[in-house]
Short mmCIF file of C-alpha atoms and ligand atoms in Angstrom, two decimals:
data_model
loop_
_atom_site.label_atom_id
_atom_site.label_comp_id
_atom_site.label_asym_id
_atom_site.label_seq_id
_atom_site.Cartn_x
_atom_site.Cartn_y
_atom_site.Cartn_z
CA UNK A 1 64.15 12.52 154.22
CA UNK A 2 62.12 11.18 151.41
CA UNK A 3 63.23 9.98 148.13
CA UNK A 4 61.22 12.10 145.05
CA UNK A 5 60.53 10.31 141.85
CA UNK A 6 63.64 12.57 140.19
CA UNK A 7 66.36 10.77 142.94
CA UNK A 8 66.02 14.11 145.24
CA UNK A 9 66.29 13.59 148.90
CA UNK A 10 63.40 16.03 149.99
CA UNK A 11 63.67 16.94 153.85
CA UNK A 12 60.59 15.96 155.76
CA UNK A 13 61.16 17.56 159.16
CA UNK A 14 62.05 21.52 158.46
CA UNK A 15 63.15 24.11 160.82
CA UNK A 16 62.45 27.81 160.36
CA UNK A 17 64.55 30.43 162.21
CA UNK A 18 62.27 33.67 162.65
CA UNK A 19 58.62 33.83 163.01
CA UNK A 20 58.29 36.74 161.20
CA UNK A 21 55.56 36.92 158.04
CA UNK A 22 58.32 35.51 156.05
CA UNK A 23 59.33 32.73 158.17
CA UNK A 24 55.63 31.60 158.90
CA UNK A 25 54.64 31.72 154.81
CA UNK A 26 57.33 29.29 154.65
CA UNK A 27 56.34 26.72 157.19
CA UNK A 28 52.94 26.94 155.99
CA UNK A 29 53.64 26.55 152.67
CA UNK A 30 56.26 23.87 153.86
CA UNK A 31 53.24 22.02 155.42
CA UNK A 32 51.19 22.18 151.81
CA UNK A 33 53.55 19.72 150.98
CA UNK A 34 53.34 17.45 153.82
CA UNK A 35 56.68 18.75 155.65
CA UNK A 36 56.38 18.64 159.28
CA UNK A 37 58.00 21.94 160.23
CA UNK A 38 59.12 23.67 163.82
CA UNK A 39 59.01 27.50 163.61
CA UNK A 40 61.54 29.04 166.80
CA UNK A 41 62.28 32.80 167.29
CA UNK A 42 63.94 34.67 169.95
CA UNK A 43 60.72 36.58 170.90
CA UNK A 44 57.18 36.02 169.61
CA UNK A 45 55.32 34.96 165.97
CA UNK A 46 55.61 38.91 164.96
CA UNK A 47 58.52 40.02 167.39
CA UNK A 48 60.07 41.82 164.44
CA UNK A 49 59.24 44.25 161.70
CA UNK A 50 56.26 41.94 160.62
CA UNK A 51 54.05 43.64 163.44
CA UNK A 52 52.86 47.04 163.24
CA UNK A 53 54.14 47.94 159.62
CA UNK A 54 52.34 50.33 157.44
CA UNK A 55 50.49 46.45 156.37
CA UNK A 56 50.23 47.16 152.34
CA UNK A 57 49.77 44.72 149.81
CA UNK A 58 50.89 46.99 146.84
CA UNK A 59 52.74 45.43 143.91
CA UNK A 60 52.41 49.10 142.27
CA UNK A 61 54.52 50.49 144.49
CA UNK A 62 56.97 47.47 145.45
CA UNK A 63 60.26 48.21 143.65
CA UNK A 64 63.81 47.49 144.61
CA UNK A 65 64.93 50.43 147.38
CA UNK A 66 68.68 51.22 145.77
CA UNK A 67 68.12 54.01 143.07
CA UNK A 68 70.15 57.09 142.09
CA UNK A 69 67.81 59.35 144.19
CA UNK A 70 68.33 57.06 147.23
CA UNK A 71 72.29 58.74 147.63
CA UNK A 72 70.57 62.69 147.57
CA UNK A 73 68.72 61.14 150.37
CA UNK A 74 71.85 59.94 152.01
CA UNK A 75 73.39 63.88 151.82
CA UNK A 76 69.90 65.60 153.15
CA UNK A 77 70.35 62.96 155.67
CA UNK A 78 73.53 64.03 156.38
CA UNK A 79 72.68 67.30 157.01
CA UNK A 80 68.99 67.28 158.79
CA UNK A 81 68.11 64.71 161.88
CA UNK A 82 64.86 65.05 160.45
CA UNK A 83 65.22 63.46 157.31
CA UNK A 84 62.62 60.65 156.08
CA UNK A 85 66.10 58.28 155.21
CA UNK A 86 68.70 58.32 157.62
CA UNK A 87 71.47 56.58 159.84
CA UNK A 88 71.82 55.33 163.40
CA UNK A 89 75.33 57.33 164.15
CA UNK A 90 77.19 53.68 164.68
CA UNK A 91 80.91 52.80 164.38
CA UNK A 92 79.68 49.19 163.45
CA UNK A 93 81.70 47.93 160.47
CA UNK A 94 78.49 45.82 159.03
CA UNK A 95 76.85 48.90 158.41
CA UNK A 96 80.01 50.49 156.48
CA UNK A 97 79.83 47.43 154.59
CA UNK A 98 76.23 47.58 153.68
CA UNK A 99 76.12 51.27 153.11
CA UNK A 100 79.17 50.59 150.60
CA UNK A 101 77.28 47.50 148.95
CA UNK A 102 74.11 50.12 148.69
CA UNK A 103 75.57 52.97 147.13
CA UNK A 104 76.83 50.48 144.13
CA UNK A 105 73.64 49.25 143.46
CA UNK A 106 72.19 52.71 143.40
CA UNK A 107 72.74 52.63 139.59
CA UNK A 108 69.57 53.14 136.95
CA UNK A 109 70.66 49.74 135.51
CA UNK A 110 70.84 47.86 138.46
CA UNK A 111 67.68 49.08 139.55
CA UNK A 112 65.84 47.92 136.19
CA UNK A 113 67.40 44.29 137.21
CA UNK A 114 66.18 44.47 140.10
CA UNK A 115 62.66 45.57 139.01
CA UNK A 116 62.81 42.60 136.34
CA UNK A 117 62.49 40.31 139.42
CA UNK A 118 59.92 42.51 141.23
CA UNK A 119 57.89 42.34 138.42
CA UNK A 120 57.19 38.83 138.42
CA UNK A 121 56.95 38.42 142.15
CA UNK A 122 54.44 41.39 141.95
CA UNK A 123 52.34 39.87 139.12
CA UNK A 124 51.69 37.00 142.06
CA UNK A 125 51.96 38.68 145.28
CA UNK A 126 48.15 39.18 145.82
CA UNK A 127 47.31 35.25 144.12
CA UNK A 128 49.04 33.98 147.15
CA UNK A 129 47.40 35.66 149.78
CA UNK A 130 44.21 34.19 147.91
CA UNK A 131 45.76 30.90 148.75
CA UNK A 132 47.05 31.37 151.87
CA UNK A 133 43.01 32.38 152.59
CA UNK A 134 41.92 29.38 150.97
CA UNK A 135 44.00 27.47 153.01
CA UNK A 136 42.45 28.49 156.28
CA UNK A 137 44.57 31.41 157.40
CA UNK A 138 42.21 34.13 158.39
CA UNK A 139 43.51 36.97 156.44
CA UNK A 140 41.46 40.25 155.43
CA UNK A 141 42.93 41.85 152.75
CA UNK A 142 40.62 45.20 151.86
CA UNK A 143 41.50 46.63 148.04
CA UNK A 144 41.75 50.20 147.88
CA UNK A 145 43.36 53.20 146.24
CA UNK A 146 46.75 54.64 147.70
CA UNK A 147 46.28 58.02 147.58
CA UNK A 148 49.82 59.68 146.90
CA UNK A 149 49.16 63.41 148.46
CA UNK A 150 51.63 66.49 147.23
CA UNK A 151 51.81 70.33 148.42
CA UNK A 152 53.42 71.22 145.61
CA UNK A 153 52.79 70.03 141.82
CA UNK A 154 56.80 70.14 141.27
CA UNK A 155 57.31 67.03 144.05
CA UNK A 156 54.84 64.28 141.85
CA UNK A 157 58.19 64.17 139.48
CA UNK A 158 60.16 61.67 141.71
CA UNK A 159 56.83 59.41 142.80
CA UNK A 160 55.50 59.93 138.93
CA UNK A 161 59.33 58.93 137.43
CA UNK A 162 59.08 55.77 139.94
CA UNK A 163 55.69 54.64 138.46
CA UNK A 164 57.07 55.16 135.22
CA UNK A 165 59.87 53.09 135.44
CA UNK A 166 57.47 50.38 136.63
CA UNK A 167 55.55 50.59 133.58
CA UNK A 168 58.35 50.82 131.79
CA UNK A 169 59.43 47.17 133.23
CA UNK A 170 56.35 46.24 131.70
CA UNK A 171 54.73 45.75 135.11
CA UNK A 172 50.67 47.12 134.14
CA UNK A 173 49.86 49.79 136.98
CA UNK A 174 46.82 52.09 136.78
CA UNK A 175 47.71 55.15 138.46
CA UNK A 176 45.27 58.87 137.94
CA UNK A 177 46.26 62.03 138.64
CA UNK A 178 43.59 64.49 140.97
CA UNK A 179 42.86 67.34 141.27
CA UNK A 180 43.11 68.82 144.58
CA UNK A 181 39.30 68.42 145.27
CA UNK A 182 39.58 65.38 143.73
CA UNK A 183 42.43 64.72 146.17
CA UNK A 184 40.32 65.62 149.04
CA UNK A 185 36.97 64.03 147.74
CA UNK A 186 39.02 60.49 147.82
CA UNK A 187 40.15 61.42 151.02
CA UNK A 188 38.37 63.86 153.55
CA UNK A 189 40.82 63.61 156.38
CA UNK A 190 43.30 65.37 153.80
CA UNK A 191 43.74 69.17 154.48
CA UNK A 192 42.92 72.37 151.66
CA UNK A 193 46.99 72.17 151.54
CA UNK A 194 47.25 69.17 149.26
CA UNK A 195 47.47 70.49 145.82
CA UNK A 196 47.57 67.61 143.76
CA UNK A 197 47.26 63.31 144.66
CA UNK A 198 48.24 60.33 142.44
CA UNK A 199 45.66 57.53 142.91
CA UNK A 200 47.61 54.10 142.77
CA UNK A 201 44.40 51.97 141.77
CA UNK A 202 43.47 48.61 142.74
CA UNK A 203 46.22 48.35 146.02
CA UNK A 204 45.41 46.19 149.30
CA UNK A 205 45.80 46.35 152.98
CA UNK A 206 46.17 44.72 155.84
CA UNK A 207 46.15 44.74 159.48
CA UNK A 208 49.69 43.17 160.46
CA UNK A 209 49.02 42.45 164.16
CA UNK A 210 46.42 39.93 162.88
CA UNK A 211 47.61 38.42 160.14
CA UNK A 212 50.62 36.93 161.89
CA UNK A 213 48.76 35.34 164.59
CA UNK A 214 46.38 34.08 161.78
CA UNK A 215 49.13 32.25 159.88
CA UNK A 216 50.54 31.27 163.68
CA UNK A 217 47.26 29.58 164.23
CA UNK A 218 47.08 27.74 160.75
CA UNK A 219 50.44 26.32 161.40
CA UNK A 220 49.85 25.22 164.56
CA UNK A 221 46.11 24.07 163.94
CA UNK A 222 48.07 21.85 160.74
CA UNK A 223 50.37 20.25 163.76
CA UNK A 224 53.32 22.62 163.37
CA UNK A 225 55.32 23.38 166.55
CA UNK A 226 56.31 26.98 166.92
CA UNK A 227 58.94 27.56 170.04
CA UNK A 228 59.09 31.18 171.57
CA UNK A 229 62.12 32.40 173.24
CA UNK A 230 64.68 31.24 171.72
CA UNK A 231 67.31 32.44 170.12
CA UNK A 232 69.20 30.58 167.59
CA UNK A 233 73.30 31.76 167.17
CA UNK A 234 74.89 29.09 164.70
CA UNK A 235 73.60 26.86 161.94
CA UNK A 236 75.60 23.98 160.74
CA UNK A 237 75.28 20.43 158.95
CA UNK A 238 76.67 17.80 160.92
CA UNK A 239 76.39 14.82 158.26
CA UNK A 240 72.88 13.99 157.23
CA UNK A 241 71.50 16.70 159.71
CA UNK A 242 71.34 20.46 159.75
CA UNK A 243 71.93 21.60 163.54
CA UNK A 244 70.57 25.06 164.82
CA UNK A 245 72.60 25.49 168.30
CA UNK A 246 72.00 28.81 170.93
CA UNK A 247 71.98 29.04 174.34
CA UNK A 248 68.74 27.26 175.08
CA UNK A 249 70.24 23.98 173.08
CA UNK A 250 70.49 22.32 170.13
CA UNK A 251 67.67 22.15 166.96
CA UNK A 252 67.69 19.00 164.71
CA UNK A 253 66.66 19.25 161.22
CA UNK A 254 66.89 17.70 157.61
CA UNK A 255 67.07 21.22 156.29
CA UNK A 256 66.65 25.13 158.22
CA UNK A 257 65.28 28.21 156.60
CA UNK A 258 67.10 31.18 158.12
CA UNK A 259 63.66 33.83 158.48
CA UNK A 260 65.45 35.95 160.86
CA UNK A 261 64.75 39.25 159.34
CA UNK A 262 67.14 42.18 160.01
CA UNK A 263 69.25 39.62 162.05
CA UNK A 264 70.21 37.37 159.55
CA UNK A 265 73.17 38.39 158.96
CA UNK A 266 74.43 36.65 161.68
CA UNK A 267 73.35 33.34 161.16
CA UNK A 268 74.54 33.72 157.48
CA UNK A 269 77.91 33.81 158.01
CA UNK A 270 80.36 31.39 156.74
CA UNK A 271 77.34 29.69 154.50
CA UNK A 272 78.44 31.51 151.16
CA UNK A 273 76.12 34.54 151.00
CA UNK A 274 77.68 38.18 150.00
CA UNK A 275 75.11 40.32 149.63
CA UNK A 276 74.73 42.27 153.31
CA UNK A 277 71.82 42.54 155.25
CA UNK A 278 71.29 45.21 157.62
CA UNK A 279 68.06 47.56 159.59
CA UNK A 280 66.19 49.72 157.65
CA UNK A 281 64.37 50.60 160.82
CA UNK A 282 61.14 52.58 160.24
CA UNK A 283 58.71 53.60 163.02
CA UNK A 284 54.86 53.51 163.40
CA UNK A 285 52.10 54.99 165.49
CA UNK A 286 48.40 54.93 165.62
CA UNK A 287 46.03 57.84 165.91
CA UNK A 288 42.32 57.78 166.66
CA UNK A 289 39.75 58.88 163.74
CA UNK A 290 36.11 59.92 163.76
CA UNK A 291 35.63 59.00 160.37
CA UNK A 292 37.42 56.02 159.24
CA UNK A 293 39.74 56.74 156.87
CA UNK A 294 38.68 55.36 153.38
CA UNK A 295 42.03 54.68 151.16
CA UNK A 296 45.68 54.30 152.43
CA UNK A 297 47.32 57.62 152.43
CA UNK A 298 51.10 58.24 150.95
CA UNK A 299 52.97 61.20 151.43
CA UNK A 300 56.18 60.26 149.30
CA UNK A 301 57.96 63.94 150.13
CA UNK A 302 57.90 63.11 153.95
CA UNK A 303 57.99 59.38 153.07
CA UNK A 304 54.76 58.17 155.78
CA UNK A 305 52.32 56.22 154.44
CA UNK A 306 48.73 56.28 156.99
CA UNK A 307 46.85 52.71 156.54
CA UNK A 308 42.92 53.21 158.00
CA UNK A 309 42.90 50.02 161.20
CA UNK A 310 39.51 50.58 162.08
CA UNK A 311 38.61 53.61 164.59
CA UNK A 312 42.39 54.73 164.32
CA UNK A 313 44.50 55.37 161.26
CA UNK A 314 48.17 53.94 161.29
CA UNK A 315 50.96 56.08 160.46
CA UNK A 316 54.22 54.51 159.39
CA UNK A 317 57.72 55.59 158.17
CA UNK A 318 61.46 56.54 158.12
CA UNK A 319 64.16 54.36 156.94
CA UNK A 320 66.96 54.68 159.28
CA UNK A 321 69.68 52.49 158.59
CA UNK A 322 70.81 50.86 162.27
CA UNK A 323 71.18 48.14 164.04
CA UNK A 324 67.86 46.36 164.85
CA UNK A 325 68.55 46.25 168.82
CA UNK A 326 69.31 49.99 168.91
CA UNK A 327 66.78 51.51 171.23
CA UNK A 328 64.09 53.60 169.04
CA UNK A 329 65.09 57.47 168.80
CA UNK A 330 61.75 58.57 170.35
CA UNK A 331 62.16 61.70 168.25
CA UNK A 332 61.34 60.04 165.12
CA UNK A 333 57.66 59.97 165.87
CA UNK A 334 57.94 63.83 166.17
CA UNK A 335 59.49 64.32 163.05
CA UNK A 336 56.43 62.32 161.35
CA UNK A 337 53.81 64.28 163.00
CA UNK A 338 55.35 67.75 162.41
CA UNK A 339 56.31 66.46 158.39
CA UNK A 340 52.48 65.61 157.80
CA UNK A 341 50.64 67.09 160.64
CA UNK A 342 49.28 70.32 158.40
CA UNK A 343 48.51 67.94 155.72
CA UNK A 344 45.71 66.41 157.55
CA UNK A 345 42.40 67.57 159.14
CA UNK A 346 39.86 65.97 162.08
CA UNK A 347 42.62 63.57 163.68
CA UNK A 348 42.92 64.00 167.74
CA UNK A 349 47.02 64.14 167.92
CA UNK A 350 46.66 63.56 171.86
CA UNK A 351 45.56 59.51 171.03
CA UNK A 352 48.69 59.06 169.69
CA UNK A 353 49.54 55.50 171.05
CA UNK A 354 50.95 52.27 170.02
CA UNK A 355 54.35 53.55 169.20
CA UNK A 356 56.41 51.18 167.73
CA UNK A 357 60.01 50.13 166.14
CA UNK A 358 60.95 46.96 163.39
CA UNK A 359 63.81 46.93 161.36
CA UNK A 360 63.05 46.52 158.09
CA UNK A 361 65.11 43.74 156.13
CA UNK A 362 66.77 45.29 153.85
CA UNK A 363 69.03 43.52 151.47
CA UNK A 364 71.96 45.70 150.04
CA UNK A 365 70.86 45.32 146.36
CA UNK A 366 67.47 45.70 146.90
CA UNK A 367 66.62 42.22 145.79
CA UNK A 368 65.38 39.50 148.64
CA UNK A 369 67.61 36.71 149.44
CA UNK A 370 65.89 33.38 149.11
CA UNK A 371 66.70 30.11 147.83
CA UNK A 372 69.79 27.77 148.72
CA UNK A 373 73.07 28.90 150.57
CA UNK A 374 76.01 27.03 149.89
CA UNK A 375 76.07 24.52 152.72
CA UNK A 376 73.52 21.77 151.61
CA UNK A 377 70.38 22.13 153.26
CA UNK A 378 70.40 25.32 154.66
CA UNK A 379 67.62 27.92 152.89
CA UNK A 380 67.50 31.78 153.41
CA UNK A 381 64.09 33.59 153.02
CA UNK A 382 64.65 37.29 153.51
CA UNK A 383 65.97 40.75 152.79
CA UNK A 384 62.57 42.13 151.24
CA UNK A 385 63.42 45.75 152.92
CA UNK A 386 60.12 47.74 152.29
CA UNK A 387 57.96 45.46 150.69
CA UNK A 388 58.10 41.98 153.32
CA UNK A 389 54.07 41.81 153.74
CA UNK A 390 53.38 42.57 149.98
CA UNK A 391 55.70 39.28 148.92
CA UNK A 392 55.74 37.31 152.22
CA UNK A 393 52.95 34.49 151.37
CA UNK A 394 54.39 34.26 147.91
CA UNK A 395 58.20 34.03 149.13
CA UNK A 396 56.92 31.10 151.54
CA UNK A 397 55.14 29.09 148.82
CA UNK A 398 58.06 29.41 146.11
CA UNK A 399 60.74 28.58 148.56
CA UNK A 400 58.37 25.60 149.82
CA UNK A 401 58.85 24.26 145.73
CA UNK A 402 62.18 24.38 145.96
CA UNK A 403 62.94 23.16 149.49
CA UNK A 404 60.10 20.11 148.71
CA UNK A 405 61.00 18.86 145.30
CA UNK A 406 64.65 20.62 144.82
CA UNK A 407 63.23 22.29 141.90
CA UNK A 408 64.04 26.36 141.78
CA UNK A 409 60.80 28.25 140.40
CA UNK A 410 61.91 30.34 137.58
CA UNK A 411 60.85 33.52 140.08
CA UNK A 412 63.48 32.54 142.23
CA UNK A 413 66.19 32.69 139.87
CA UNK A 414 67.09 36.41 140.71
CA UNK A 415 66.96 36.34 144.17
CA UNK A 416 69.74 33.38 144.23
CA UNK A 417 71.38 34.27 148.02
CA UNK A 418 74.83 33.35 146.22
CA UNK A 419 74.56 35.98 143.61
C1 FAD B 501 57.51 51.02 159.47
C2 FAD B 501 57.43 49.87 158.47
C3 FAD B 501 56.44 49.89 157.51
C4 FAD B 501 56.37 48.87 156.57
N1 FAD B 501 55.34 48.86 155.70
C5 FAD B 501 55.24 47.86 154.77
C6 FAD B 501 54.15 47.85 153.86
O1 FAD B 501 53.26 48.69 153.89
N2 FAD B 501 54.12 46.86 152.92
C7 FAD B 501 55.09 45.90 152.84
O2 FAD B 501 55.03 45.06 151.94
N3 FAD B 501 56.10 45.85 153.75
C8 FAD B 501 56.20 46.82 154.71
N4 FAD B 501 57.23 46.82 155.61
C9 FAD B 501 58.27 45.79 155.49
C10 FAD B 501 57.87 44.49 156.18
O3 FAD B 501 57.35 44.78 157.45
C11 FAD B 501 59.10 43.57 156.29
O4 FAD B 501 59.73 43.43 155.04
C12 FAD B 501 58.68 42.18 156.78
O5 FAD B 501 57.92 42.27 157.96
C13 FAD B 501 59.91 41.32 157.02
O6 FAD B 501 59.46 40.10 157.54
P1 FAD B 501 60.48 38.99 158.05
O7 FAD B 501 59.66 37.86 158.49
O8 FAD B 501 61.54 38.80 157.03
O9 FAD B 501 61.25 39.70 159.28
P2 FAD B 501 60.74 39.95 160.77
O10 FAD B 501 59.30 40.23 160.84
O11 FAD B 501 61.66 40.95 161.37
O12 FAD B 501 60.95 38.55 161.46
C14 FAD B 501 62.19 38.04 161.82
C15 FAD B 501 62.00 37.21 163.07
O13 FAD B 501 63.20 36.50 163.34
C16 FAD B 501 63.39 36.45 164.73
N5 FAD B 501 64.82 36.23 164.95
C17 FAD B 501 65.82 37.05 164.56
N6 FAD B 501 67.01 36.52 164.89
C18 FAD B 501 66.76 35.34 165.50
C19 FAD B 501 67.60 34.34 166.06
N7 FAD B 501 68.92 34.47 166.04
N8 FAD B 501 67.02 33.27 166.64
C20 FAD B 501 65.66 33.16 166.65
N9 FAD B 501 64.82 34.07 166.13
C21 FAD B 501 65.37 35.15 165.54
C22 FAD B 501 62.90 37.81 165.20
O14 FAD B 501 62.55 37.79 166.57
C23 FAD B 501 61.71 38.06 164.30
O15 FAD B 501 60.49 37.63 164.88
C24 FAD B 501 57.32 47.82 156.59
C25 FAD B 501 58.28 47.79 157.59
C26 FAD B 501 58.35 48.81 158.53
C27 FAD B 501 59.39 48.74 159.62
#
């Protein structure tokens, strides 16, 4: 510990739990301010939903997920196993409780909360990635235009109310509406049966299963330690020290940062926060191109998004509420191809490879969880459902301020974990 000018003990020796994108921003942003940090995760840096996700940086389209259209989602999904938002069939009382949590906050005011908190975070997301790059973390970040791709004019009015509400938050977002050959002109892997596109200007993307090894090898190459293969079950403070104990042993700390993703929960327990976490799993696939694509692709109705990775285009989607360690329902990837499939021309469906599951953190009320818990010492950096790689770096450098000088940055004020 080391005394700051103000009389607050800051930690100097951190432990993260989770080597997610979330958990890693932290310890490198931990290490900005001289904090010797130890990163430890059950699998790999990456082993969770930070690895093959759809990998956009898109503070346009980053809102809270709980909304009055969300619960017509929940009855479609009710009805049709092929339904963009849906739910592992699970007897698991956590979920019960998170579902019930959800459908409260799916209320027009609590969603313009929300969005109040978004907005700032947004406003910053893509500054920190700047740093993170200045920094030495090899991160490419490649701007572009999400094309939002209809069959119908009558769909835009969900995706257009969305943007709207985002402007009305005050948030400034440059979207145009095109024409169908404008649509296909921005796009020429899109098929003659788009009729209309929304062009989110000015968005970013990345390639998630190199930006976490990137920030893996900054922390390490600025002397943090990052353990693999372990799994961390209970946090507590034992006097001065916070104590992270599993099976492999026990973790000493001055202060932990539970980055555990969709698994938090868990570790949460008996620390003071309410507000449930739970998997929004999605799934993801690649698919080899000719042509490069050249913008990210949206297709709100059947809720994919395709990101261009080089020779291959990655398709990402669903939100199917489950537990995280729930095998993946292999007919999910189906259900993409046959929602988009006639939407799209010159793709060669038999490279379809790299199939992949991550549960997506998703916090109840739509709003992350970071800051303190109420045992002293203990941090939480999570819950950021859909839009984890869009605030990641700036989550890690905010929570770094507070955890280093026991300040809270006015950003963090909303996403209080004791709220
Ligand atoms: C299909 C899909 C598409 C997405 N697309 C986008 C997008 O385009 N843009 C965007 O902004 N976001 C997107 N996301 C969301 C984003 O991927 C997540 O919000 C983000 O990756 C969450 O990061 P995290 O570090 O909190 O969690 P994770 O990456 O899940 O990391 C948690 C880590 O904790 C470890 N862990 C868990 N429990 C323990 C334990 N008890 N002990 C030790 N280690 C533990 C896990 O192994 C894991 O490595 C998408 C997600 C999915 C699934």
């Amino acid at each position: 510990m080391r005394q700051t000018a103000g009389g607050y003990r800051a930690p100097s020796r951190v432990l993260v739990i989770g080597s997610g994108l979330v958990g890693m921003s932290c310890a490198w942003s931990l290490q900005e301010h001289g904090v010797e940090v130890c990163v430890v995760d059950r699998g790999r840096p990456g082993a969770g939903a930070s690895w093959q996700n759809a990998g956009l940086v898109s503070p346009a389209m980053s809102v809270p997920l709980p909304e009055p259209g969300i619960l017509r989602y929940g009855v479609r999904a009710a009805l049709s196993p092929r339904s963009p938002v849906a739910f592992v069939r699970s007897a698991d009382p956590r979920l019960v409780r998170f579902m019930a949590a959800m459908v409260r906050s799916c209320t027009t005011r609590a969603w313009r909360r929300g969005m109040d908190a978004y907005r700032v975070l947004n406003e910053m997301a893509v500054e920190s990635y700047e740093h993170q790059r200045a920094g030495g973390v090899e991160v490419e970040l490649t701007r572009g235009d999400v094309v939002a791709c209809f069959e119908h004019p009558a769909e835009t009015g969900a995706f257009l109310h969305e943007i709207e509400a985002v402007v009305a938050a005050g948030q400034a977002t440059e979207v145009a509406l095109l024409t169908a050959a404008e649509t296909l002109a921005a796009e020429p892997h899109l098929s003659g049966k788009v009729a209309i596109g929304v062009a989110v200007r000015g968005q970013q993307y990345l390639t998630p299963q190199q930006y976490v090894p990137a920030l893996a090898k900054s922390v390490r190459d600025r002397g943090g330690k990052i353990v693999e293969d372990t799994v961390v079950t209970k946090v507590e403070r034992r006097r001065d020290v916070l104590v992270a104990t599993g099976p492999q042993g026990e973790l000493e700390a001055d202060a932990v940062v539970v980055a555990a993703g969709a698994w938090a929960g868990g570790l949460l327990a008996g620390h003071g926060v309410r507000v449930p976490v739970y998997g929004g799993r999605g799934y993801s696939f690649t698919v080899a191109t000719p042509e490069p694509f050249r913008e990210p692709v949206y297709f709100p109705v059947a809720r994919v998004a395709v990101t261009p990775q080089g020779d291959r285009a990655r398709f990402a989607g669903i939100m199917e509420f489950g537990s995280p360690d729930a095998p993946p329902q292999r007919a999910r990837f189906h259900h993409m191809v046959r929602a988009v499939r006639h939407l799209l021309v010159d793709l060669d469906w038999s490279t379809m490879a790299d199939q992949w599951m991550g549960a997506r953190p998703v916090a109840a009320d739509g709003v992350p969880l970071v800051g303190a818990t109420a045992t002293p010492g203990l941090y939480v950096a999570g819950g950021h459902g859909m839009w984890g790689v869009t605030l990641g770096p700036l989550t890690g450098s905010l929570l770094a301020v507070q955890i280093a000088t026991g300040a809270t940055p006015a950003p963090l004020a909303p996403l209080d974990p004791l709220r």
